Backbone as JSON, one array per atom type, in Angstrom:
{
  "sequence": "VLAPVRNEHGPAAAFMKANGMTGVLIDRVLSDDAFDTVSADSAAASAEVARMLIGNGHSHILVIGLAEQAATVRARLEGFRSQALVLNPSVRIDVITSEVTVEPLRASLRDYFASGERPTAVYSLLLKGTLVALSEFRRRGWHCPNDISLVGFDDAEWMQVTWPAIAAVVQPVHQIASQAMNLLFRRVEGAVGPPTARLEPCQVLMRESVGSPGSGPHSGGGDRQ",
  "N": [[2.45, 6.39, 31.87], [4.23, 7.9, 33.69], [5.75, 8.8, 36.58], [7.22, 11.18, 39.41], [10.14, 11.25, 37.92], [12.74, 10.48, 39.02], [14.96, 11.02, 38.13], [17.75, 10.91, 34.92], [18.56, 8.4, 35.16], [16.93, 6.63, 36.45], [15.44, 3.17, 38.38], [13.26, 2.9, 37.18], [12.58, 4.56, 34.7], [14.53, 2.67, 32.88], [13.9, 0.28, 34.0], [11.2, 0.29, 31.63], [12.39, 0.8, 29.72], [14.3, -1.55, 29.29], [11.92, -3.18, 28.76], [10.43, -2.75, 26.53], [8.42, -1.01, 26.61], [6.04, 1.29, 26.06], [5.71, 4.96, 26.98], [6.1, 8.06, 28.69], [7.79, 10.64, 30.21], [7.34, 12.29, 32.96], [8.29, 15.13, 34.22], [11.07, 15.13, 36.45], [12.64, 15.21, 34.47], [14.28, 16.03, 31.62], [14.65, 15.66, 29.38], [15.44, 12.37, 27.42], [16.43, 9.9, 25.51], [15.26, 7.72, 25.1], [12.05, 7.99, 25.07], [9.41, 10.34, 25.51], [9.49, 13.12, 26.96], [8.0, 15.78, 29.1], [8.52, 18.64, 31.29], [8.16, 20.99, 33.44], [9.57, 23.94, 32.67], [12.2, 24.69, 34.24], [14.64, 26.14, 34.46], [13.89, 28.27, 32.98], [12.39, 29.12, 34.53], [14.17, 30.13, 37.27], [16.21, 31.6, 36.28], [13.96, 33.67, 36.34], [13.11, 34.02, 38.77], [15.54, 35.27, 39.49], [16.11, 37.76, 37.95], [13.95, 38.93, 39.08], [14.67, 38.78, 41.87], [17.51, 40.48, 42.1], [16.66, 42.6, 40.83], [15.19, 43.71, 43.23], [17.52, 44.46, 44.86], [19.36, 42.68, 45.93], [22.54, 41.3, 46.1], [23.82, 39.55, 47.71], [21.9, 35.81, 48.02], [21.15, 33.14, 49.36], [21.18, 29.71, 47.44], [19.34, 26.92, 48.34], [18.62, 23.08, 48.39], [17.41, 19.79, 47.7], [19.49, 17.06, 46.82], [21.74, 17.34, 43.69], [20.62, 15.6, 41.77], [18.22, 15.01, 39.88], [17.54, 16.26, 36.99], [16.29, 18.97, 36.79], [16.54, 19.5, 39.14], [19.6, 20.58, 38.79], [18.95, 22.24, 37.02], [16.95, 24.25, 37.62], [18.74, 25.71, 39.51], [21.28, 26.31, 37.62], [19.77, 26.94, 36.14], [19.1, 30.22, 37.71], [21.18, 30.72, 38.54], [23.62, 31.58, 36.25], [22.07, 33.79, 35.31], [21.88, 35.41, 37.05], [24.63, 36.32, 37.34], [24.53, 37.21, 34.92], [23.02, 39.89, 34.78], [24.8, 40.88, 37.67], [27.21, 40.88, 37.87], [28.49, 41.13, 40.43], [27.2, 39.46, 42.74], [26.68, 37.57, 45.44], [26.47, 34.55, 45.49], [25.48, 31.35, 47.39], [25.02, 28.31, 47.84], [23.61, 25.45, 49.32], [23.5, 22.1, 49.44], [21.54, 18.76, 50.34], [21.3, 15.87, 50.96], [18.09, 13.29, 50.63], [16.7, 13.2, 52.56], [14.99, 15.72, 54.48], [16.78, 16.37, 57.28], [18.72, 16.69, 57.13], [19.24, 19.04, 55.75], [18.08, 20.74, 56.75], [19.8, 20.62, 59.07], [22.29, 21.57, 57.92], [20.96, 24.01, 57.24], [20.91, 25.64, 59.48], [23.49, 25.65, 60.63], [24.31, 27.07, 58.89], [23.45, 29.99, 59.44], [23.85, 29.96, 61.92], [26.8, 30.82, 61.71], [26.79, 32.65, 61.46], [26.1, 33.86, 58.36], [25.17, 36.27, 56.37], [21.79, 36.21, 54.55], [20.58, 38.03, 52.1], [18.32, 37.39, 50.52], [16.5, 34.81, 50.19], [16.1, 31.36, 48.24], [14.58, 28.39, 47.31], [14.77, 25.99, 45.58], [12.67, 23.28, 46.11], [9.63, 22.56, 47.17], [9.73, 21.59, 50.15], [12.36, 22.21, 50.35], [11.39, 25.22, 50.98], [10.01, 25.44, 53.49], [11.46, 24.0, 55.34], [13.11, 26.35, 55.18], [11.45, 28.38, 55.84], [10.83, 27.53, 58.18], [13.59, 28.03, 60.16], [13.41, 30.81, 60.16], [11.47, 31.5, 61.51], [12.24, 30.26, 64.03], [14.6, 31.73, 64.69], [13.25, 34.22, 65.22], [13.46, 36.21, 62.98], [11.61, 37.92, 60.2], [10.03, 38.07, 57.09], [9.02, 40.2, 54.62], [10.72, 41.79, 55.64], [13.69, 41.5, 57.48], [14.13, 38.81, 55.71], [14.36, 38.17, 52.17], [12.34, 35.08, 51.62], [12.0, 33.07, 48.46], [9.65, 29.91, 46.98], [9.97, 27.55, 45.39], [7.7, 25.74, 43.41], [4.2, 25.48, 44.17], [1.68, 25.88, 47.35], [-1.15, 25.54, 48.71], [-1.17, 26.86, 51.38], [1.16, 28.84, 50.86], [0.15, 30.72, 49.8], [-2.15, 31.53, 52.41], [-0.8, 32.21, 54.26], [0.64, 34.58, 55.95], [3.69, 36.31, 56.17], [2.32, 35.89, 52.51], [3.67, 33.11, 50.35], [5.99, 34.28, 48.25], [6.38, 31.91, 44.78], [6.84, 29.99, 42.8], [5.4, 29.45, 40.24], [3.94, 26.04, 38.7], [3.77, 24.26, 35.5], [1.24, 22.21, 35.41], [-1.28, 21.11, 35.1], [-1.24, 21.64, 32.32], [1.35, 20.39, 31.7], [0.33, 17.83, 32.44], [-1.48, 17.84, 30.47], [-0.47, 17.22, 27.6], [1.65, 15.21, 28.66], [-0.16, 13.47, 28.17], [-1.53, 13.73, 25.89], [0.96, 13.33, 24.13], [1.61, 10.96, 24.24], [-0.56, 8.92, 24.03], [-0.79, 10.3, 20.57], [1.86, 7.93, 20.38], [0.7, 5.26, 21.09], [-1.23, 5.41, 19.11], [0.6, 4.61, 16.58], [2.11, 7.03, 15.89], [5.66, 7.83, 14.84], [9.2, 8.56, 15.14], [12.45, 10.69, 16.12], [12.86, 10.55, 20.23], [10.39, 13.07, 21.69], [10.35, 16.43, 23.76], [9.82, 18.32, 25.93], [9.23, 21.61, 27.12], [7.51, 23.08, 29.6], [6.37, 26.42, 30.46], [6.49, 28.23, 33.41], [5.54, 30.06, 36.48], [6.2, 33.42, 37.59], [5.24, 34.26, 40.64], [5.69, 37.48, 42.68], [5.59, 37.28, 45.96], [4.57, 38.67, 49.27], [6.65, 38.21, 50.48], [9.37, 38.56, 49.54], [11.02, 41.66, 49.59], [12.61, 44.45, 49.0], [16.38, 44.51, 50.05], [16.73, 45.96, 53.87], [14.7, 47.56, 53.18], [12.61, 47.87, 55.24], [11.79, 47.71, 58.85], [14.1, 45.96, 60.87], [13.33, 43.04, 62.69], [15.69, 41.82, 64.17], [18.69, 39.61, 64.37], [21.49, 39.87, 63.9], [23.36, 41.41, 61.33], [23.05, 42.15, 58.36], [23.69, 41.21, 55.42]],
  "CA": [[3.33, 7.76, 32.3], [6.0, 7.62, 34.11], [6.18, 10.75, 36.85], [7.66, 11.78, 38.74], [11.06, 10.8, 37.2], [13.86, 10.51, 39.56], [16.56, 11.23, 37.23], [17.39, 10.53, 33.69], [18.78, 7.35, 34.77], [16.51, 6.01, 37.07], [15.46, 2.37, 37.42], [11.55, 2.34, 36.88], [13.08, 4.46, 33.04], [15.22, 1.1, 32.99], [12.5, -1.39, 33.16], [10.16, 0.33, 30.57], [13.11, 0.47, 28.17], [14.41, -3.06, 28.81], [11.39, -4.25, 28.54], [10.1, -2.3, 25.45], [7.58, -0.15, 26.6], [5.14, 3.48, 25.23], [5.87, 5.51, 27.48], [6.08, 9.41, 28.64], [8.45, 10.58, 31.15], [7.11, 13.85, 33.09], [8.5, 15.88, 36.58], [12.04, 15.29, 37.11], [13.25, 15.12, 33.4], [14.08, 16.92, 30.86], [14.85, 15.02, 27.53], [16.07, 11.09, 27.38], [16.68, 8.85, 24.27], [13.76, 6.38, 24.41], [10.66, 8.36, 25.44], [9.1, 11.57, 25.15], [9.0, 13.84, 27.83], [7.76, 16.98, 29.27], [8.56, 19.66, 32.35], [8.47, 22.69, 33.61], [11.18, 25.27, 32.27], [12.5, 25.05, 35.56], [15.26, 26.99, 34.06], [13.44, 30.06, 32.71], [11.25, 30.05, 35.56], [14.35, 30.35, 38.36], [16.03, 33.37, 35.8], [13.34, 35.1, 36.25], [13.36, 34.3, 40.22], [16.59, 35.59, 39.56], [15.93, 38.9, 37.89], [13.06, 39.83, 40.31], [16.1, 39.03, 43.09], [18.15, 41.43, 41.75], [15.63, 44.09, 40.64], [15.04, 44.3, 44.03], [18.76, 45.2, 44.98], [19.8, 41.08, 45.92], [23.24, 40.81, 45.68], [23.98, 38.09, 48.73], [20.93, 34.95, 48.31], [21.37, 31.75, 49.35], [20.04, 28.9, 47.18], [18.94, 25.47, 48.67], [17.72, 22.68, 48.12], [18.0, 18.67, 47.92], [20.94, 16.48, 46.55], [21.54, 17.72, 42.26], [20.55, 14.02, 40.84], [16.98, 15.06, 39.05], [17.45, 17.35, 36.12], [15.51, 19.58, 37.01], [17.27, 20.49, 39.97], [20.07, 21.05, 38.23], [18.27, 23.47, 36.02], [17.02, 25.42, 38.48], [20.42, 26.37, 40.32], [21.62, 26.76, 37.12], [19.7, 29.0, 35.38], [19.36, 31.71, 38.46], [23.05, 30.91, 38.97], [24.31, 32.56, 35.38], [21.35, 34.89, 34.97], [22.09, 36.34, 38.61], [25.97, 36.55, 37.39], [24.57, 38.69, 33.64], [22.37, 41.17, 36.3], [24.84, 41.56, 38.51], [28.66, 40.09, 38.23], [29.53, 40.99, 42.11], [26.79, 38.86, 43.58], [27.31, 36.25, 45.93], [25.3, 33.46, 45.16], [25.58, 30.42, 48.37], [24.79, 26.9, 47.86], [22.91, 24.73, 50.38], [21.93, 20.75, 49.23], [22.19, 17.97, 50.95], [20.55, 13.95, 50.49], [17.45, 13.31, 49.83], [15.92, 13.95, 53.13], [14.81, 17.21, 54.6], [16.73, 17.19, 58.49], [20.23, 16.99, 56.81], [18.72, 19.83, 55.06], [17.48, 21.89, 58.25], [20.67, 20.72, 60.07], [23.28, 22.25, 57.05], [21.44, 25.69, 57.15], [21.66, 26.48, 60.54], [24.29, 26.0, 61.47], [24.93, 28.42, 57.15], [23.51, 31.17, 59.76], [25.24, 30.25, 63.0], [28.51, 31.48, 61.29], [27.11, 34.06, 61.03], [26.3, 34.48, 57.38], [23.38, 36.87, 56.87], [22.4, 36.65, 52.95], [18.85, 39.0, 51.98], [17.46, 36.29, 50.49], [16.65, 32.52, 50.22], [15.42, 30.48, 47.16], [14.33, 27.83, 47.75], [15.03, 25.36, 44.83], [12.21, 22.44, 46.24], [8.84, 23.16, 47.64], [10.68, 20.78, 51.79], [13.03, 23.48, 51.31], [10.57, 26.27, 51.25], [9.59, 25.07, 55.49], [12.49, 24.5, 56.15], [14.11, 27.44, 55.69], [10.93, 29.47, 56.96], [10.42, 27.37, 59.68], [14.57, 28.46, 60.95], [13.72, 32.37, 59.82], [10.62, 32.3, 62.42], [13.19, 30.03, 64.76], [15.49, 33.06, 64.7], [13.08, 35.59, 64.84], [13.18, 36.0, 61.94], [10.35, 38.07, 59.54], [10.45, 38.1, 55.86], [10.05, 40.7, 53.94], [12.2, 43.82, 56.94], [14.49, 40.37, 58.04], [14.85, 38.42, 54.19], [12.78, 38.1, 51.65], [12.1, 34.13, 50.95], [11.09, 32.04, 47.34], [10.19, 29.24, 46.91], [10.83, 26.38, 43.33], [6.69, 24.87, 43.67], [3.29, 26.07, 45.22], [1.35, 25.73, 47.33], [-2.3, 26.5, 48.9], [-0.42, 27.75, 52.61], [2.19, 29.16, 50.78], [-0.99, 31.89, 49.96], [-2.57, 32.41, 52.59], [0.21, 32.61, 56.07], [1.31, 35.69, 56.29], [3.55, 36.72, 54.61], [2.38, 34.79, 51.64], [5.55, 33.39, 49.95], [6.57, 34.14, 46.93], [6.25, 30.87, 44.14], [7.58, 30.19, 41.22], [3.96, 27.8, 40.29], [4.64, 24.78, 38.25], [1.8, 24.76, 35.06], [1.08, 20.55, 36.1], [-1.87, 21.55, 33.85], [-0.32, 21.55, 31.09], [2.18, 19.25, 31.77], [-0.81, 16.38, 32.38], [-2.45, 17.32, 29.99], [0.78, 17.36, 27.37], [2.27, 13.55, 28.35], [-1.62, 12.5, 27.21], [-1.85, 13.53, 23.7], [1.95, 12.02, 23.46], [1.26, 8.78, 25.16], [-1.45, 8.97, 22.42], [0.14, 10.06, 19.74], [2.85, 6.51, 20.18], [-0.02, 4.02, 21.26], [-1.8, 5.51, 17.78], [2.0, 3.95, 15.93], [3.74, 6.97, 15.53], [7.62, 7.6, 14.65], [10.32, 10.22, 15.26], [12.46, 10.69, 17.69], [11.86, 11.05, 20.94], [9.93, 14.89, 21.54], [11.08, 16.73, 24.83], [8.59, 19.57, 26.06], [9.53, 22.59, 28.37], [5.62, 23.8, 29.46], [6.02, 27.8, 30.83], [5.83, 28.08, 34.32], [3.95, 31.83, 36.21], [6.69, 33.13, 38.64], [4.44, 35.02, 41.51], [6.19, 37.77, 43.85], [3.98, 37.7, 46.61], [4.84, 39.4, 50.41], [7.52, 37.71, 51.1], [9.57, 39.1, 48.75], [11.59, 43.07, 49.54], [14.57, 45.13, 48.93], [17.1, 45.02, 51.51], [17.11, 46.88, 54.54], [13.7, 48.35, 52.97], [11.43, 48.05, 56.87], [12.45, 47.72, 59.39], [14.45, 44.5, 60.96], [13.39, 41.97, 63.47], [16.64, 41.59, 64.52], [19.02, 38.11, 63.99], [22.57, 39.55, 63.03], [24.07, 42.1, 60.33], [22.8, 41.69, 57.0], [25.38, 41.56, 54.13]],
  "C": [[4.08, 7.36, 34.01], [6.17, 9.17, 35.61], [5.49, 10.66, 38.9], [8.47, 10.68, 38.54], [11.77, 11.1, 38.26], [14.86, 11.42, 39.33], [16.96, 10.31, 36.12], [17.65, 9.08, 33.65], [17.73, 5.71, 36.03], [15.57, 5.14, 37.07], [13.68, 2.23, 36.9], [11.33, 3.14, 34.82], [13.41, 3.27, 32.42], [14.73, 0.38, 32.99], [11.85, -1.08, 31.68], [11.37, 0.04, 29.46], [13.77, -0.83, 28.03], [13.41, -4.17, 28.17], [10.35, -3.46, 26.76], [8.92, -1.18, 25.75], [6.93, 1.02, 25.8], [4.91, 3.89, 26.5], [6.21, 7.13, 27.25], [6.72, 9.8, 30.13], [8.18, 12.14, 31.75], [8.12, 14.22, 34.37], [9.92, 16.18, 35.87], [13.29, 14.83, 35.93], [13.77, 15.6, 32.58], [14.14, 16.53, 29.34], [15.37, 13.07, 28.12], [15.85, 10.59, 25.72], [16.35, 7.49, 23.65], [12.44, 7.25, 24.61], [10.96, 9.99, 25.42], [9.18, 12.29, 26.25], [8.39, 14.91, 28.06], [7.48, 17.87, 30.9], [8.02, 20.75, 32.26], [9.91, 23.23, 33.05], [11.27, 25.26, 33.08], [14.02, 26.3, 35.66], [15.11, 28.22, 34.22], [12.95, 30.56, 33.57], [12.24, 30.7, 36.79], [15.6, 32.0, 37.94], [15.23, 34.13, 35.64], [13.29, 35.89, 37.63], [14.62, 35.58, 40.31], [16.67, 37.36, 39.06], [15.17, 39.44, 38.76], [13.69, 40.33, 41.39], [16.92, 40.68, 42.82], [17.77, 42.31, 41.73], [15.66, 44.54, 41.86], [15.9, 44.65, 44.75], [19.5, 43.87, 46.19], [21.03, 41.36, 45.91], [24.04, 39.74, 46.73], [22.05, 37.02, 48.68], [21.79, 33.61, 47.99], [20.27, 30.84, 48.4], [20.04, 28.33, 47.56], [17.93, 24.51, 48.14], [18.07, 21.43, 48.66], [19.54, 18.29, 47.07], [20.83, 16.44, 44.54], [21.76, 16.28, 41.5], [19.68, 14.58, 40.15], [17.54, 16.76, 38.28], [17.42, 18.93, 36.24], [15.67, 20.53, 38.03], [18.58, 21.2, 39.67], [19.8, 22.79, 37.21], [17.63, 24.75, 36.59], [18.25, 26.44, 39.34], [20.89, 26.97, 39.27], [21.22, 28.51, 35.99], [19.54, 30.11, 36.18], [20.33, 31.75, 38.52], [23.35, 32.33, 37.88], [23.41, 34.12, 34.79], [21.41, 36.01, 36.32], [23.22, 37.14, 38.17], [25.48, 37.56, 36.46], [24.06, 39.79, 34.67], [23.43, 42.21, 36.93], [26.68, 40.42, 39.18], [29.09, 40.31, 39.88], [28.62, 40.22, 42.67], [27.07, 37.72, 44.46], [26.38, 35.41, 46.46], [25.84, 31.83, 45.98], [24.82, 29.78, 47.66], [25.0, 25.69, 49.05], [22.21, 23.87, 49.61], [22.38, 20.14, 50.21], [21.19, 16.57, 50.63], [19.14, 14.52, 50.35], [16.69, 13.06, 50.79], [15.86, 15.88, 54.0], [16.61, 17.26, 56.4], [18.33, 17.01, 57.79], [20.01, 18.88, 56.57], [18.71, 21.5, 56.19], [19.08, 21.83, 59.03], [21.76, 21.61, 59.33], [22.39, 23.98, 57.14], [20.58, 26.91, 58.72], [22.6, 26.63, 61.09], [25.1, 26.95, 59.98], [24.67, 30.0, 59.08], [24.01, 31.38, 61.16], [26.45, 30.52, 62.75], [28.23, 31.88, 61.09], [26.77, 34.8, 59.09], [24.72, 35.03, 57.35], [22.86, 36.68, 55.3], [20.61, 37.81, 52.95], [18.12, 38.71, 51.4], [17.66, 35.03, 49.97], [15.78, 32.28, 49.24], [15.88, 29.44, 47.41], [14.26, 26.51, 46.39], [13.44, 23.56, 45.33], [10.93, 22.92, 47.3], [8.85, 22.59, 49.93], [11.1, 21.79, 52.26], [12.36, 24.6, 51.54], [10.03, 26.81, 53.29], [10.6, 25.14, 55.44], [13.09, 26.25, 56.81], [12.91, 29.02, 56.73], [10.95, 28.93, 58.2], [11.72, 27.75, 60.72], [14.14, 30.26, 60.72], [12.64, 32.23, 61.31], [11.65, 31.24, 64.33], [14.32, 31.03, 65.8], [14.78, 34.46, 65.52], [12.77, 36.46, 64.26], [11.78, 36.31, 60.66], [10.18, 38.52, 57.78], [9.29, 39.42, 55.34], [11.88, 41.34, 55.26], [13.14, 42.5, 57.23], [15.63, 40.23, 56.96], [13.65, 38.08, 53.97], [13.1, 35.95, 51.29], [11.36, 34.15, 49.27], [11.09, 30.46, 47.61], [10.22, 28.07, 45.27], [9.28, 25.53, 43.9], [6.16, 25.97, 44.24], [2.02, 25.58, 46.4], [0.14, 25.92, 48.52], [-2.05, 27.42, 50.23], [0.4, 28.27, 52.92], [1.45, 30.65, 50.62], [-1.9, 32.11, 50.99], [-1.96, 32.19, 53.75], [0.49, 33.64, 55.29], [2.3, 36.29, 56.71], [2.83, 35.77, 54.06], [3.84, 35.06, 50.56], [5.42, 33.31, 48.63], [6.92, 32.63, 46.02], [6.63, 31.03, 42.99], [5.97, 28.44, 41.03], [4.2, 27.05, 38.33], [2.87, 24.64, 36.69], [1.32, 22.87, 34.99], [-0.36, 20.26, 35.47], [-1.71, 20.75, 32.76], [0.24, 20.32, 30.57], [1.49, 17.59, 31.52], [-0.96, 16.15, 31.0], [-1.25, 16.53, 27.79], [1.18, 15.57, 26.82], [1.37, 13.32, 28.07], [-1.53, 12.14, 26.02], [0.06, 13.02, 22.92], [2.18, 10.98, 23.44], [0.22, 8.76, 23.58], [-0.89, 8.6, 21.37], [1.16, 8.65, 19.43], [1.88, 5.69, 20.67], [-0.58, 4.09, 19.79], [-0.5, 4.84, 16.83], [3.0, 5.87, 15.51], [4.89, 7.15, 16.3], [7.83, 8.7, 15.04], [11.46, 9.99, 16.86], [11.99, 11.14, 19.29], [11.51, 12.63, 20.99], [10.33, 15.4, 23.26], [10.45, 17.85, 24.9], [8.65, 20.8, 26.69], [8.49, 23.1, 28.14], [6.38, 25.26, 30.36], [5.97, 28.13, 32.27], [5.57, 29.77, 35.38], [5.45, 31.49, 37.24], [5.78, 34.92, 39.68], [4.63, 35.62, 42.72], [5.44, 38.56, 45.25], [5.18, 38.21, 48.03], [5.98, 39.2, 51.49], [8.74, 37.85, 50.36], [10.09, 41.67, 49.06], [12.8, 43.28, 49.34], [15.0, 44.77, 50.22], [16.97, 46.26, 52.59], [15.47, 48.72, 53.92], [12.12, 48.48, 54.03], [12.24, 47.64, 57.52], [13.12, 46.34, 60.42], [14.06, 44.62, 62.54], [15.31, 41.28, 64.33], [17.81, 40.3, 64.68], [20.48, 38.56, 64.1], [22.17, 40.79, 61.52], [23.64, 41.23, 59.59], [23.83, 42.59, 56.22], [24.64, 41.64, 52.81]]
}
């Protein structure tokens, strides 16, 4: 079992193919022409986030993440954007992505807010991005959800116990692991046929970090748009 897979064309997957190995790819790849794959249904989860944010009245949303090399990152972005535009064709969606480290993302986010941009919600496509966003909010004296709402893809214990608790997309880790092992053992036992691509549903938890624009007293920091 190869996890995580950086993208569909990563060196580890290529090595396995070149050496005729039996394997299952999980986490950051949605399908493959040689191996079975198991991943979270990133597009559907992000579409649910879009429904919840648009339903709460957000019309200017910032999406942040690292470079869009991984298929799952692309699926998260497109799943969110397409659903948001269906629900509100006039919604403004800004996107900030950077390379594989968080420092360029932190700098880009800082410059974005310094330019006067003020979305009412931020959706982070990865856990580190959620930390970067929350850090920048606190540096500016902004509080969720009165000043800005925040949702992160992937969950962590600190997101549950901090105040306010951070809304999150919870990935089905146990289901992914179970399906991956089932597929692998089937192949080891001689199962043939084209590669199987499984997508496991996520759970979206809208916690205290999400509210409606203008629903509470602001902490300052510029006009909201």
